[in-house]
Each structure stands twice: as C-alpha cells, then as structure tokens.
Coordinates of C-alpha atoms in Angstrom, one line a residue:
M220 CA -1.6 -24.3 -3.7
K221 CA -1.6 -27.1 -6.3
T222 CA -3.8 -24.9 -8.6
L223 CA -1.3 -22.0 -8.3
I224 CA 1.7 -24.3 -9.0
K225 CA -0.2 -25.7 -12.1
K226 CA -0.7 -22.2 -13.4
F227 CA 2.9 -21.3 -12.7
A228 CA 4.0 -24.4 -14.7
I229 CA 1.7 -23.5 -17.6
A230 CA 3.2 -20.0 -17.7
S231 CA 6.7 -21.4 -17.8
L232 CA 5.8 -23.5 -20.7
V233 CA 4.4 -20.5 -22.5
V234 CA 7.8 -18.7 -21.9
V235 CA 9.6 -21.8 -23.3
G236 CA 7.3 -21.7 -26.3
M237 CA 8.2 -18.0 -26.9
L238 CA 11.8 -18.9 -26.5
A239 CA 11.5 -21.6 -29.2
A240 CA 9.8 -19.2 -31.6
H241 CA 12.6 -16.7 -31.1
L242 CA 15.3 -19.3 -31.8
A243 CA 13.5 -20.2 -35.1
V244 CA 13.6 -16.6 -36.4
D245 CA 16.8 -15.4 -34.8
A246 CA 18.7 -16.0 -38.1
Q247 CA 17.0 -13.1 -39.8
D248 CA 19.3 -10.0 -39.8
L249 CA 17.2 -6.9 -39.5
E250 CA 20.0 -4.5 -38.7
N251 CA 21.0 -3.9 -42.4
I252 CA 17.5 -2.9 -43.2
A253 CA 17.5 -0.2 -40.5
Q254 CA 20.8 1.1 -41.8
Q255 CA 19.6 1.3 -45.4
K256 CA 16.5 3.4 -44.4
P257 CA 16.3 6.6 -42.4
V258 CA 14.0 4.9 -40.1
T259 CA 14.9 3.4 -36.7
F260 CA 12.9 1.8 -34.0
S261 CA 14.4 1.2 -30.6
G262 CA 13.4 0.8 -26.9
S263 CA 12.2 -2.0 -24.7
A264 CA 9.0 -3.8 -23.7
S265 CA 8.3 -6.4 -21.0
A266 CA 5.4 -8.7 -20.0
R267 CA 5.2 -10.0 -16.5
M268 CA 2.9 -12.6 -15.0
L269 CA 2.7 -12.7 -11.2
F270 CA 1.4 -15.6 -9.0
Y271 CA 0.7 -15.5 -5.3
S272 CA -0.6 -17.8 -2.6
A273 CA -0.7 -17.6 1.2
K274 CA -1.6 -19.8 4.1
G275 CA -2.3 -18.8 7.7
I276 CA -2.9 -15.1 6.8
Q277 CA -5.1 -13.1 4.6
D278 CA -4.0 -12.7 1.0
R279 CA -2.0 -9.5 0.5
R280 CA -2.5 -9.6 -3.3
K281 CA -4.4 -11.4 -6.1
P282 CA -3.6 -15.0 -6.9
F283 CA -2.8 -13.9 -10.5
S284 CA -1.9 -10.6 -12.2
Y285 CA 0.0 -9.3 -15.1
V286 CA 1.7 -6.1 -16.2
L287 CA 2.6 -5.0 -19.7
S288 CA 4.9 -2.1 -20.1
G289 CA 7.2 -0.5 -22.7
S290 CA 9.1 2.5 -23.9
P291 CA 9.6 2.2 -27.6
T292 CA 11.2 5.0 -29.7
L293 CA 10.6 5.6 -33.3
T294 CA 12.9 7.9 -35.4
L295 CA 11.8 9.2 -38.8
Y296 CA 14.2 11.4 -40.7
G297 CA 15.7 12.8 -37.6
V298 CA 12.4 13.1 -35.7
T299 CA 12.5 11.2 -32.4
I300 CA 9.1 9.9 -31.3
P301 CA 9.4 8.2 -27.8
F302 CA 6.4 6.3 -26.6
Y303 CA 5.5 5.0 -23.1
F304 CA 2.8 2.6 -22.0
V305 CA 1.7 0.6 -18.9
Y306 CA -1.2 -1.8 -18.8
S307 CA -2.3 -3.9 -15.9
E308 CA -5.5 -5.6 -14.8
Q309 CA -4.9 -4.5 -11.2
E310 CA -8.0 -2.7 -10.2
R311 CA -8.3 0.4 -8.0
S312 CA -11.2 1.0 -5.7
F313 CA -13.0 2.9 -8.4
R314 CA -12.7 -0.1 -10.9
Q315 CA -10.2 1.6 -13.3
P316 CA -7.5 -0.5 -14.9
F317 CA -4.1 1.1 -14.6
N318 CA -3.0 2.1 -18.0
Q319 CA -0.9 5.1 -19.2
F320 CA 0.4 6.0 -22.7
G321 CA 2.5 9.0 -23.7
L322 CA 5.0 10.2 -26.3
S323 CA 7.5 13.1 -26.7
P324 CA 8.6 13.3 -30.3
R325 CA 11.7 15.5 -30.8
Y326 CA 13.3 17.2 -33.9
K327 CA 16.4 19.3 -33.4
W328 CA 15.3 22.0 -30.9
I329 CA 11.6 21.2 -31.0
T330 CA 9.9 18.6 -28.5
L331 CA 6.3 17.8 -28.5
H332 CA 4.5 16.1 -25.5
A333 CA 1.3 14.1 -25.7
G334 CA -0.5 11.7 -23.4
Y335 CA 0.7 11.0 -19.8
R336 CA 3.8 13.1 -19.2
N337 CA 6.0 14.1 -16.2
I338 CA 7.5 17.6 -16.9
T339 CA 9.5 19.8 -14.5
Y340 CA 9.8 23.5 -15.0
S341 CA 11.0 24.4 -11.4
P342 CA 10.8 22.8 -8.0
Y343 CA 7.8 25.1 -6.9
T344 CA 5.6 25.4 -10.1
L345 CA 5.3 22.4 -12.3
A346 CA 7.5 19.7 -10.5
G347 CA 7.0 16.3 -12.0
H348 CA 3.2 16.0 -11.6
T349 CA 1.7 13.6 -14.0
I350 CA -0.4 15.5 -16.7
L351 CA -2.6 13.9 -19.3
G352 CA -2.4 16.4 -22.1
A353 CA -0.2 18.1 -24.6
G354 CA 2.8 20.5 -24.7
V355 CA 5.8 21.8 -26.5
E356 CA 9.3 22.7 -25.6
L357 CA 11.5 25.0 -27.8
T358 CA 15.2 25.4 -27.3
P359 CA 16.6 27.5 -30.3
G360 CA 20.0 28.8 -29.3
I361 CA 19.9 30.1 -25.7
L362 CA 16.1 30.4 -25.5
R363 CA 14.2 28.0 -23.3
I364 CA 10.5 27.9 -23.9
G365 CA 7.9 25.5 -22.7
F366 CA 4.2 25.0 -22.4
M367 CA 2.0 22.2 -21.1
Y368 CA -1.8 21.8 -20.8
G369 CA -3.9 18.9 -19.6
R370 CA -5.6 17.1 -16.7
L371 CA -3.8 16.6 -13.5
N372 CA -6.4 14.6 -11.5
R373 CA -9.6 12.7 -12.5
A374 CA -12.6 12.8 -10.3
T375 CA -13.2 9.9 -7.9
A376 CA -16.5 9.3 -6.4
V377 CA -17.4 8.4 -2.8
D378 CA -18.1 4.7 -2.1
T379 CA -21.5 5.1 -0.4
T380 CA -21.3 1.6 1.0
S381 CA -17.9 1.6 2.6
G382 CA -16.9 5.2 2.4
T383 CA -13.5 4.2 1.3
Y384 CA -12.8 7.2 -0.9
D385 CA -14.2 10.0 1.3
P386 CA -13.1 12.7 0.7
F387 CA -13.2 12.4 -3.0
Q388 CA -11.2 14.6 -5.6
Y389 CA -12.5 16.7 -8.4
T390 CA -11.3 16.6 -12.0
R391 CA -8.4 19.1 -12.0
R392 CA -7.1 20.7 -15.2
G393 CA -4.4 23.3 -15.7
Y394 CA -1.5 24.6 -17.7
A395 CA 2.1 25.6 -17.1
A396 CA 4.5 27.8 -19.1
K397 CA 8.2 28.5 -18.9
I398 CA 10.5 31.0 -20.6
G399 CA 14.1 31.5 -20.1
V400 CA 17.6 32.0 -21.5
G401 CA 20.9 30.2 -21.0
K402 CA 22.5 26.8 -21.3
G403 CA 24.2 24.3 -18.9
N404 CA 25.1 25.9 -15.6
N405 CA 24.3 29.5 -16.8
F406 CA 20.6 30.2 -17.1
I407 CA 17.6 31.9 -15.8
D408 CA 14.0 30.6 -16.1
F409 CA 10.6 32.2 -15.3
S410 CA 7.7 29.8 -15.1
M411 CA 4.1 29.6 -13.9
M412 CA 1.5 27.0 -13.1
K413 CA -2.3 27.5 -13.1
A414 CA -4.7 24.7 -12.2
K415 CA -8.4 24.6 -11.2
D416 CA -10.9 22.0 -10.0
D417 CA -14.0 21.4 -12.1
S418 CA -16.9 21.6 -9.5
T419 CA -19.3 19.9 -12.0
S420 CA -17.1 16.8 -12.2
V421 CA -18.7 15.3 -9.0
H422 CA -22.4 14.6 -8.4
Y423 CA -24.1 17.0 -6.0
S424 CA -25.0 14.2 -3.5
E425 CA -21.3 13.3 -3.3
K426 CA -20.4 16.8 -2.6
V427 CA -22.7 16.8 0.5
T428 CA -21.1 13.8 2.0
S429 CA -17.5 15.3 1.7
R430 CA -15.7 18.2 3.2
V431 CA -13.5 18.6 0.1
S432 CA -14.1 21.9 -1.8
P433 CA -13.1 22.7 -5.4
A434 CA -9.9 24.7 -5.4
E435 CA -7.9 26.9 -7.7
N436 CA -4.1 27.6 -7.6
V437 CA -1.6 29.8 -9.6
V438 CA 2.2 29.7 -8.8
F439 CA 4.9 31.9 -10.2
G440 CA 8.5 30.8 -10.1
V441 CA 12.0 31.7 -11.1
S442 CA 15.1 29.5 -11.2
G443 CA 18.7 30.2 -12.2
A444 CA 22.2 29.3 -11.9
F445 CA 25.5 31.1 -12.8
S446 CA 29.1 29.8 -12.6
Y447 CA 32.5 31.5 -13.4
K448 CA 35.9 30.4 -12.6
G449 CA 34.8 28.0 -10.0
V450 CA 32.4 30.3 -8.3
F451 CA 28.7 29.3 -8.7
V452 CA 25.4 30.7 -7.6
E453 CA 22.0 28.8 -7.9
G454 CA 18.6 29.3 -6.6
D455 CA 14.8 28.8 -7.0
A456 CA 11.8 30.8 -5.7
G457 CA 8.1 30.1 -5.8
F458 CA 5.1 32.3 -5.1
S459 CA 1.7 30.4 -4.7
Y460 CA -1.8 31.9 -4.5
Y461 CA -4.2 29.2 -3.5
T462 CA -8.0 29.5 -3.2
I463 CA -9.1 26.7 -1.0
N464 CA -12.8 26.9 -1.7
L465 CA -14.1 28.4 -5.0
G466 CA -17.6 28.4 -3.6
S467 CA -16.8 30.6 -0.7
H468 CA -19.0 33.8 -0.5
I469 CA -16.6 35.5 2.0
K470 CA -14.9 38.5 0.4
I471 CA -11.5 39.8 0.9
D472 CA -10.7 43.5 1.1
S473 CA -7.3 43.7 2.6
I474 CA -5.4 43.1 -0.7
P475 CA -4.4 46.2 -2.7
D476 CA -6.6 47.0 -5.7
I477 CA -3.7 46.9 -8.1
L478 CA -2.6 43.4 -7.0
K479 CA -6.3 42.3 -6.9
N480 CA -6.9 43.4 -10.4
T481 CA -3.7 41.7 -11.7
L482 CA -4.2 38.4 -9.9
G483 CA -7.9 38.5 -10.8
N484 CA -6.9 37.6 -14.3
F485 CA -5.3 34.3 -13.1
I486 CA -7.3 33.2 -10.1
H487 CA -10.6 33.7 -8.4
I488 CA -10.0 35.6 -5.2
N489 CA -12.2 35.3 -2.1
G490 CA -11.9 34.9 1.7
S491 CA -10.3 31.4 1.4
T492 CA -7.4 32.6 -0.8
E493 CA -4.0 32.2 0.8
F494 CA -0.5 33.3 -0.2
Y495 CA 2.7 31.2 0.2
S496 CA 6.3 31.7 -0.7
A497 CA 9.3 29.3 -0.9
Y498 CA 12.8 29.9 -2.0
N499 CA 16.3 28.5 -1.7
F500 CA 19.6 29.7 -3.0
A501 CA 23.2 28.7 -2.6
V502 CA 26.6 30.2 -3.3
G503 CA 29.9 28.2 -3.4
Y504 CA 33.3 27.5 -4.9
R505 CA 34.4 24.5 -6.8
R506 CA 38.0 23.9 -7.9
N507 CA 39.7 20.6 -8.6
D508 CA 39.1 18.4 -5.5
L509 CA 37.7 21.1 -3.3
T510 CA 34.1 22.2 -3.1
I511 CA 32.4 24.4 -0.5
K512 CA 28.8 25.5 -0.5
V513 CA 26.5 27.6 1.7
Q514 CA 22.8 27.2 1.2
Y515 CA 19.7 28.9 2.6
K516 CA 16.2 27.6 2.3
R517 CA 12.8 28.8 3.5
V518 CA 9.4 27.3 2.9
D519 CA 6.2 28.9 4.3
P520 CA 3.8 26.9 6.5
D521 CA 1.3 25.0 4.3
F522 CA 3.1 25.8 1.1
K523 CA 1.5 23.9 -1.7
S524 CA 1.3 23.8 -5.6
M525 CA -1.0 21.9 -7.7
G526 CA 2.0 21.2 -9.9
S527 CA 3.7 19.1 -7.3
Y528 CA 2.7 16.2 -5.0
F529 CA 4.3 17.1 -1.8
F530 CA 6.5 19.7 0.0
N531 CA 8.3 19.8 3.3
N532 CA 7.0 23.1 4.6
D533 CA 7.2 25.4 7.6
L534 CA 11.0 25.2 7.7
E535 CA 14.0 27.5 7.5
N536 CA 17.6 26.2 7.4
I537 CA 21.0 27.4 6.5
T538 CA 23.8 24.9 5.9
I539 CA 27.5 24.9 4.9
A540 CA 28.8 21.8 3.1
P541 CA 32.5 21.4 2.3
S542 CA 34.0 18.4 0.5
F543 CA 37.6 17.7 -0.5
S544 CA 40.1 15.0 -1.5
V545 CA 43.7 14.7 -0.4
L546 CA 46.7 12.4 -0.6
K547 CA 46.2 11.7 -4.3
R548 CA 42.5 11.2 -3.8
K549 CA 43.1 8.3 -1.3
L550 CA 41.2 10.3 1.4
H551 CA 37.9 11.9 0.6
F552 CA 35.8 14.0 3.0
A553 CA 32.3 15.3 2.6
G554 CA 30.2 17.0 5.3
S555 CA 27.5 19.5 6.2
L556 CA 26.6 21.6 9.2
G557 CA 23.5 23.7 9.7
L558 CA 20.6 25.1 11.7
Q559 CA 16.9 24.5 11.1
R560 CA 13.8 25.8 12.6
D561 CA 10.0 25.7 12.1
N562 CA 7.0 27.9 13.3
L563 CA 8.0 30.6 10.8
Q564 CA 4.8 32.6 11.3
N565 CA 4.4 31.9 15.1
Q566 CA 1.2 29.8 14.5
K567 CA 2.3 26.9 16.8
E568 CA 2.5 26.8 20.5
S569 CA 6.2 26.0 20.4
T570 CA 9.2 26.4 18.0
S571 CA 11.5 23.5 17.3
K572 CA 15.1 24.2 16.5
R573 CA 17.5 21.6 15.2
V574 CA 21.2 21.3 14.6
I575 CA 21.9 19.3 11.4
G576 CA 25.3 17.8 11.0
S577 CA 26.8 15.0 9.0
A578 CA 30.3 13.8 7.9
N579 CA 31.5 11.1 5.6
L580 CA 35.1 10.0 5.4
S581 CA 36.4 7.5 2.9
A582 CA 40.0 6.2 3.0
N583 CA 41.6 3.9 0.5
I584 CA 44.5 2.8 2.6
T585 CA 45.9 0.3 0.0
D586 CA 44.7 -1.0 -3.3
N587 CA 43.0 -3.8 -1.4
L588 CA 42.0 -2.2 1.9
G589 CA 39.6 0.6 2.5
V590 CA 37.3 1.9 5.2
D591 CA 34.3 4.3 5.2
F592 CA 33.3 6.4 8.3
T593 CA 29.8 8.0 8.7
Y594 CA 28.7 10.3 11.5
T595 CA 25.4 12.4 11.9
N596 CA 24.2 14.4 14.6
F597 CA 20.7 16.0 14.8
S598 CA 19.5 17.8 17.9
T599 CA 16.0 19.2 18.4
K600 CA 14.9 21.8 21.0
Q601 CA 11.5 23.3 21.4
Q602 CA 10.9 26.8 22.9
P603 CA 7.5 28.0 24.1
G604 CA 5.7 30.5 21.8
R605 CA 2.9 32.9 22.5
V606 CA 0.9 30.3 24.3
F607 CA 2.3 28.8 27.6
V608 CA 3.4 25.2 27.1
A609 CA 4.0 22.8 30.1
D610 CA 7.6 21.6 30.3
T611 CA 6.4 18.0 30.0
L612 CA 5.1 18.8 26.5
L613 CA 8.3 20.2 25.2
I614 CA 10.8 18.2 23.2
T615 CA 14.5 18.3 23.6
Q616 CA 16.4 15.5 22.1
T617 CA 19.6 14.5 20.2
T618 CA 19.9 11.9 17.5
G619 CA 23.3 10.6 16.6
T620 CA 24.5 8.0 14.1
I621 CA 28.0 6.6 13.7
G622 CA 29.0 3.9 11.2
I623 CA 32.2 2.1 10.3
T624 CA 32.5 -0.1 7.1
P625 CA 35.9 -1.6 6.4
R626 CA 36.4 -3.6 3.1
Y627 CA 39.1 -5.9 1.9
I628 CA 39.5 -7.3 -1.6
I629 CA 41.9 -10.0 -2.8
P630 CA 41.8 -10.1 -6.5
K631 CA 43.6 -12.9 -8.4
E632 CA 43.6 -14.2 -11.9
N633 CA 41.1 -17.1 -11.3
V634 CA 39.4 -16.1 -8.0
T635 CA 38.4 -13.0 -6.2
H636 CA 37.7 -12.7 -2.4
T637 CA 35.7 -9.8 -0.9
F638 CA 35.3 -9.2 2.8
L639 CA 32.9 -6.5 4.0
L640 CA 32.1 -5.6 7.5
S641 CA 29.6 -2.9 8.7
W642 CA 28.8 -1.6 12.1
N643 CA 26.2 1.1 12.7
R644 CA 24.9 2.6 15.9
M645 CA 22.1 5.0 16.3
T646 CA 21.0 6.8 19.6
L647 CA 18.2 9.0 20.5
Q648 CA 18.6 10.8 23.8
D649 CA 15.6 12.4 25.4
L650 CA 16.7 15.4 27.4
N651 CA 13.4 16.3 28.9
A652 CA 13.5 17.0 32.6
S653 CA 10.7 14.7 33.5
P654 CA 11.7 11.0 33.9
R655 CA 8.2 9.9 33.1
M656 CA 8.8 10.9 29.4
N657 CA 11.9 8.8 28.9
N658 CA 12.0 8.0 25.2
D659 CA 15.6 7.1 24.9
L660 CA 16.4 4.5 22.4
S661 CA 19.5 2.9 20.7
S662 CA 20.0 0.5 17.9
V663 CA 23.0 -1.5 16.7
N664 CA 23.1 -3.1 13.3
M665 CA 26.0 -5.2 12.1
F666 CA 26.6 -7.5 9.2
F667 CA 29.5 -9.4 7.7
N668 CA 29.6 -10.5 4.1
Y669 CA 32.1 -12.8 2.4
Q670 CA 32.0 -13.4 -1.3
I671 CA 34.1 -15.6 -3.5
M672 CA 34.1 -15.3 -7.3
L673 CA 35.4 -18.3 -9.2
V674 CA 36.2 -16.6 -12.6
P675 CA 36.8 -19.7 -14.8
K676 CA 33.6 -21.4 -13.6
N677 CA 31.4 -18.3 -13.7
L678 CA 30.4 -19.1 -10.1
T679 CA 29.8 -16.7 -7.2
L680 CA 29.1 -17.8 -3.7
Y681 CA 28.5 -15.7 -0.7
I682 CA 27.6 -15.8 3.0
N683 CA 26.1 -13.1 5.1
L684 CA 25.8 -12.8 8.9
N685 CA 23.6 -10.1 10.3
S686 CA 22.4 -8.8 13.5
A687 CA 20.1 -6.0 14.6
H688 CA 19.2 -4.9 18.1
L689 CA 16.8 -2.1 19.2
T690 CA 16.7 -1.1 22.9
M691 CA 13.9 1.1 24.1
A692 CA 12.8 2.2 27.6
R693 CA 10.4 -0.7 28.1
N694 CA 11.1 -3.2 25.4
E695 CA 13.9 -4.8 23.3
T696 CA 13.5 -6.1 19.8
G697 CA 15.9 -7.5 17.3
N698 CA 17.0 -10.3 15.0
K699 CA 20.0 -12.2 13.9
G700 CA 20.5 -14.6 11.1
I701 CA 22.5 -16.0 8.2
T702 CA 22.0 -15.9 4.5
L703 CA 23.6 -18.3 2.1
G704 CA 23.5 -17.9 -1.7
G705 CA 25.2 -18.1 -5.0
S706 CA 24.8 -17.6 -8.7
K707 CA 26.2 -19.4 -11.8
N708 CA 26.3 -18.4 -15.4
L709 CA 26.0 -21.1 -18.0
K710 CA 25.7 -21.4 -21.8
D711 CA 28.4 -18.8 -22.5
N712 CA 26.8 -16.5 -19.9
K713 CA 23.4 -16.6 -21.6
L714 CA 21.8 -18.6 -18.7
S715 CA 22.0 -17.4 -15.1
V716 CA 20.8 -19.2 -12.0
G717 CA 20.8 -17.8 -8.5
L718 CA 19.7 -19.3 -5.2
S719 CA 19.4 -17.7 -1.7
V720 CA 18.4 -19.2 1.6
A721 CA 17.9 -16.9 4.6
I722 CA 17.3 -18.0 8.2
L723 CA 16.4 -15.3 10.7
Q724 CA 15.7 -15.5 14.4
S725 CA 13.6 -12.5 15.7
F726 CA 12.5 -11.6 19.1
S727 CA 10.2 -8.9 20.6
G728 CA 8.8 -8.6 24.0
G729 CA 9.7 -12.2 25.0
Q730 CA 8.2 -13.7 21.7
K731 CA 10.6 -15.4 19.4
N732 CA 10.0 -16.2 15.7
L733 CA 11.8 -18.2 13.2
L734 CA 11.7 -16.6 9.7
L735 CA 12.7 -18.4 6.5
N736 CA 13.1 -16.4 3.1
D737 CA 14.1 -18.5 0.2
G738 CA 14.5 -17.3 -3.4
L739 CA 15.3 -18.8 -6.8
Q740 CA 16.1 -16.7 -9.8
C741 CA 16.6 -17.9 -13.3
S742 CA 17.2 -15.8 -16.4
Y743 CA 18.0 -16.7 -20.1
R744 CA 19.4 -14.3 -22.7
P745 CA 19.6 -16.0 -26.1
G746 CA 20.8 -12.6 -27.6
K747 CA 21.3 -9.0 -26.7
R748 CA 17.7 -8.2 -27.1
H749 CA 15.7 -10.9 -25.4
T750 CA 15.6 -11.9 -21.8
F751 CA 13.4 -14.6 -20.3
S752 CA 13.3 -14.8 -16.5
T753 CA 11.6 -16.7 -13.6
N754 CA 11.5 -15.7 -10.0
I755 CA 10.2 -17.8 -7.1
N756 CA 10.1 -16.6 -3.5
Y757 CA 9.0 -18.3 -0.3
I758 CA 8.5 -16.7 3.1
G759 CA 7.6 -18.6 6.2
N760 CA 7.0 -17.3 9.8
F761 CA 7.2 -19.9 12.6
P762 CA 6.7 -18.6 16.2
H763 CA 8.1 -20.6 19.0
E764 CA 4.9 -20.1 20.9
R765 CA 1.6 -19.2 19.3
S766 CA -0.1 -16.1 20.4
K767 CA -2.3 -13.2 19.2
E768 CA 0.8 -11.1 18.4
S769 CA 2.5 -13.8 16.3
T770 CA 0.8 -16.2 13.7
R771 CA 2.3 -19.0 11.8
F772 CA 2.0 -18.3 8.1
S773 CA 3.6 -19.0 4.7
E774 CA 3.6 -17.1 1.4
F775 CA 4.5 -18.1 -2.1
R776 CA 5.3 -15.6 -4.9
G777 CA 6.2 -16.4 -8.4
E778 CA 6.9 -14.3 -11.5
V779 CA 7.5 -15.2 -15.1
S780 CA 8.6 -12.3 -17.4
Y781 CA 9.8 -11.6 -20.9
A782 CA 11.7 -8.5 -21.9
V783 CA 12.9 -7.3 -25.3
N784 CA 15.3 -4.5 -26.3
F785 CA 15.0 -3.4 -29.9

C-alpha cells in the first residue's frame, strides 16, 4: 500500500510539472498562425495513469497501467484527415498490447478510410464491425457509394497449458459495398458483405484440438426511407448465406442450379451452407406534436452476419407506438404495445408468446413542479410444439414495472434547491399451475435526492437516501444507505474539487454487510484546451459476521490524467 501511494504521489508531481511547463508557454498565441494559413489541426488527446491496490481479496487488475488515446484532425486546403489512436500496456491472453490507429480524410463528397474503422452500411450487412483495412465513400449529389476491404478478425491460438482460448478463431478478411440514391429521410441503399476465414492462419495441431471450423459468409441487404407530408415509411432487409464449415465434403443438391451458379461466384456452397433472412419495416405519421408508428420485425433463428457482432434472432413482433403532447406541451405521452413470438421454424419444443407494452407520461404541472410516470407490462406464455412438453416445463409469467418520479425546483438568484423523489416497483408473477415452480419475485427501489446550489460561492451540496428490496420465494436481499457529497469551483472556475461519501447497509440470507464507498475528484483547467485531473476511490466491505459467503476487504483505485483539446 505504501509503495502504491508513493507511485501515486510521484505521478501527481509529474502532472504538476506538466502544468508548470504549460503555464510557461501559455503566452504564445498560435491561433493567428492557424488563421493565416489554410492548415488547421484540431481534436483531442489524453494520457491516463491508473493505480490499484486490494487487501483481503485477489487483485482485480494490475497495480499500475496506462492508456494513451486521441482523435486529432488535420485539415489541408479543405481536405479533412481525422486520426484515431489508442495505446495501452494492458495485455490480452495472447500477449498483444491493445493499440488501434485509423483515419478518414474527407474532401467535399469524397471520404477515404484507412486503419481501424467502424463503418455501417445497413443493420444486417456491415453493421459497425471493426475492420483493419481501407475504403472509400462517395456522395456526389444524390448518389451514395461505399466500399470497404480489410481484416475483421485476427487468428488467436489455443493456450495448450490452460486451454483458455479454446476454441480459437481464424484470421477473417472480407469486403463490403454499398450503392444507393437519396438524401436525408428519402433514400434507398443496396449493400453486401462478403467475409471468409483463412484456414491456413492457424497451425494444424491447434485445429485438431478445437471444434471451430473455417467459415464463409455473404450477406445482401437493402435499406430505405421515404417521407412526404408527415407520412413516413422506413425499412431494412438482409439475406445471409453462411457456410459453417469450408472443409465439409457433404454436397448439397436441393438448391436450384441457377441460384447455385449465381451464389457460387460469392461463396463456397456445401452441405453446411445455411440461409437466413431478417427484415423490419415501419409506417407512420408525424405532424407537429403527434406521432404514430406501426412496425413489423422478423429475424430468422440463428441469423448471423460476419459484418456484425450480435443479433437477437428467432423473433417476430409487431408494435404500435403513439406519442403526443397536449396542453401547450405541458403533458407528453409516449407508449408502445405489441406482440412477440419465437420458434419461427418450429424447431423448439415449445413456442413463447409475449405481450410487450410500455407507457411514459411526463407532466409539467407548474414551472417548478413536475412528475414522470412509467409503466411496462411484459407477459410470456409458452405453448407445446410438435414434441409433447410436460406442463411443469412450460413458462407462463407476467412482468410489470411501475415508476413515479416527482421533482420540485426552487430557483432563486443566489441559491437553487432541487428535490427529486423516485419510487419504482417491479413484479414477476409465475402463472404455472404447479406450486413447486413458484418463481414469483418483486423488487422495490426508492431514492430521495436533495441538492442545493450556492451560486455566488460556486458550491453544490447534496444528500441522497436510497433503498432497494428484492423479495423472492425463499430469500430476501436488499440494501439501504446514505450518500453525502459536494463540489466547489475555485480560481475563476478553473479548479474543481468534489467529494462523496457513501455508507450502505446490505443484507442477504441473514448476512449483513457494511459497505463504504468514498471518492475524491479534482480537476484543473488553466485554459480552454488543457485539463489535469485526479480521481481517488476507496471501497470497503465489512461483514457483521465473517463467513464463506462474505469476506472483509478493501480496494484503492487512483487515476491521474491529462487531456488536451487543440
């Protein structure tokens, strides 16, 4: 602990030294130079040093780590060249430092991409997956053209000593393209994504120890939107062909020759090739303070695309969502009601059906008093499918949530008082016939917050009272506590200091714990561009009675950072 505090003190001195150096050169005016030349350099960068120490439990992170990151942008004669980088010594299991660099220079309607980029063409083709590669986007007039090529995944080897990364992944490369017309809320885009695993990127001995096979995927998508005089239509669709095992020797003969010959130009087809589809579309009307929208969505079971990380699949739902404001916008309502089901291809032993409903009502009663109401109701019911399912295995349940949050603000010239109260109750009712499967539960969460802001003194103080109680069939857990804190601005608002102290009493199964969570934050902004900050946090857990389920421990976290905007 002493060594950690010593390192933390040294790092703080380093920040002070950087601050002194900044103050020595702050008199230099660089803005005029930027205005005289057609060259600008803007963006931000930061350096963070993190410290950690624990007693009574195993360390959750390294005693010391650092992170360097930035997003500078260079503009040369109208050409915008944004950069992005992250560098850290934090090691992954395959001993690779985490570092990413990328840029997307732009000139008028031409944008180039290079390095690590996150591009989205549609929700079902290329949808934000990180690619290390290069690409281009062209938007002359109403045309919308894009192309991207690069590496989506890098091969990871199996750790033969611990087996940590089993199964491994192959190096995966691919490309995506988009072409469309339109602007704003009136457009139509066609896109595709093609990716393939490199079977030679992993050693043969590692292939034998894993069940992961090299795969290939091609996805075609269409997205569009149209609006006219308040009426709007929007939608997306994706069609994915996925070969799970490129090495499979099983042939497929049920696909038509014309389709097989066409797809054969994009993907290797064999007995492991599967087809998925996903689509959603909506139609609605929007006028002044009234909006009503009807949406339909369907995603096939196991739908996947190598251009996206995750999909909620095997679902079909239809929803209607109205929203409106009345009484000069003092009363606003937004809600939705719909039906959802799974087991779209009758592959499961039962089908789950859900009623999805939610409502939010916000009322500004006076200029000072307001209240928000929230209500949700989700019911699930399973029905047997082709295979007989015992009643005790079926699920029929209803989940409901209701919340009320009144607020009251007293603004004055020198002081402002804010009162906020929140009450939230959630219930899950198990409607199964058998009493042996009683999974009913309910939770009640409440908190009250009072904040006073003393404007002339730049001082803010607050107190928070909170309580949470969860009741289950055979157990009760919960906590209640108080948090005190405040912040003050000094040196013409350049220096900000904040302190918070939280005391929490928790209980579970007869075991009670006292939790402490204390924090100290300090930041200094000598100018608009530079920020120096320090953050210290202490967490302590003190059980009333020591047991295997509860251990006495303490944690210390510290951070020293410097950020610059240029």
